[in-house]
Amino acid sequence: MKKQILMASALLVTAVAFGQKKELREVAKNIKKGDLEAAQSALNQVKQIATANQDYETEYYFLEGLLGFESAKKGRDIMNSLSKASQAFTKVRELENSQKGKFTSQIPLKEAVDLATQQGTSAYERKDYKNAKKAFEQVYRLSPQDTVFLYNAAVLAVQDKDYDTALKHYIELKNLRYDGAETLYLAKNKQSQKEETFTSKNQRDLMVKSGSYINPRTEKTPSKRGEIVKNIALIYVEQGKNDQAINAFEEARKAFPKDATLVIAEASVYLQLNDRNKFKELMEEAAKLSPENADIQYNIGVINMEQGQLEAAREAFKQALKLRPNYTDAVLNYSTTYINEGNALIEQMNALGNSKADIKKYDELGQQKDMLYRKAVEFMEEYIKVQGNETSVLEQLKNVYGALGDTANFKRIKALLE
């Protein structure tokens, strides 16, 4: 009797397994016919048993992914359908753990990635950041080696003000040790006179050889590690979690102690927290790590100028210009240090009385003020002589000549602006 019961149980298991196989075949058949409602109905019926059975679990998730993909292709709740497809296909890859697995090899990966990319690009062009971020995330989930799409999804989440999603993506990127640095292959279009980027060095070189492009150059974009950690920290600051913001940098800098972009990013967070002394300290540290970075020198100049340390500010601005001779903002701020110093003397002059001693002091201060203004003028004149007529520099130059009462030079510069 006991043997008969066991045999009956075995027959029952066989029957259930056969039923599952039949149901899954029915799902595949309906997907192929395009009857997605029937496919979904059949899939729902078999889910509980199929996902608990190792023999059919992988096939179940493959069909679930295929159904999601076909639904997205037909425009049915595209983003959710793509999400279901990517989650299911990811499960298939995990279960088979091989690109040559029976079902992994059947995943319509290229078509799904192309569809998600098209949806993301289209949504982005419409400024629909909500759907763009979802689509680009699915590109990454479908094709995990294309990490740049997760980065794009994080950036778009920030633009959509969805900071929780952005934080989740940025933390994932940090854990993946995503760098994001790229090599750009550029050349100038002879007809449009605009510089264009090419997908490869070979493509760029061929276009240059054709004679349509000139001035080929290669540019290495900076690592995005600093930006990623900075954004994690800024989101924490936005959420009032300042300690977690600082911890994010401490952890990152242990991993990448010589990465100047991380130091700069950390400095920007301290600036956000209004800790200007720490900002300055970190920028000086970054300058040692990256002595050829003009922006670091410029920022050191700005913070010194804010703190009234004008000589240190001038030295930093001059260093920035040495590294980048056409750095307009550095010229403007260098000249502004002298203008501000001169303006401070005006306050002293206005506070004086009418005594003989005060009048003498007034004249002395006036001469000092004009001398400072002329130092600003000399620096700007030298700049435009070498770099050409930059509008913002000319505007500042005109204003200083006006303050000096130098009508001839005021009119000369004004004419250059017209």
mmCIF file of C-alpha atoms in Angstrom, residues 64 174 223 278 399 402:
data_model
loop_
_atom_site.group_PDB
_atom_site.id
_atom_site.type_symbol
_atom_site.label_atom_id
_atom_site.label_comp_id
_atom_site.label_asym_id
_atom_site.label_seq_id
_atom_site.Cartn_x
_atom_site.Cartn_y
_atom_site.Cartn_z
ATOM 1 C CA GLU A 64 8.359 37.074 -18.669
ATOM 2 C CA LYS A 174 30.645 54.749 -6.647
ATOM 3 C CA SER A 223 37.426 61.381 -14.288
ATOM 4 C CA LYS A 278 38.207 74.479 4.904
ATOM 5 C CA ASN A 399 34.652 101.892 -16.080
ATOM 6 C CA GLY A 402 35.834 106.703 -16.109
#
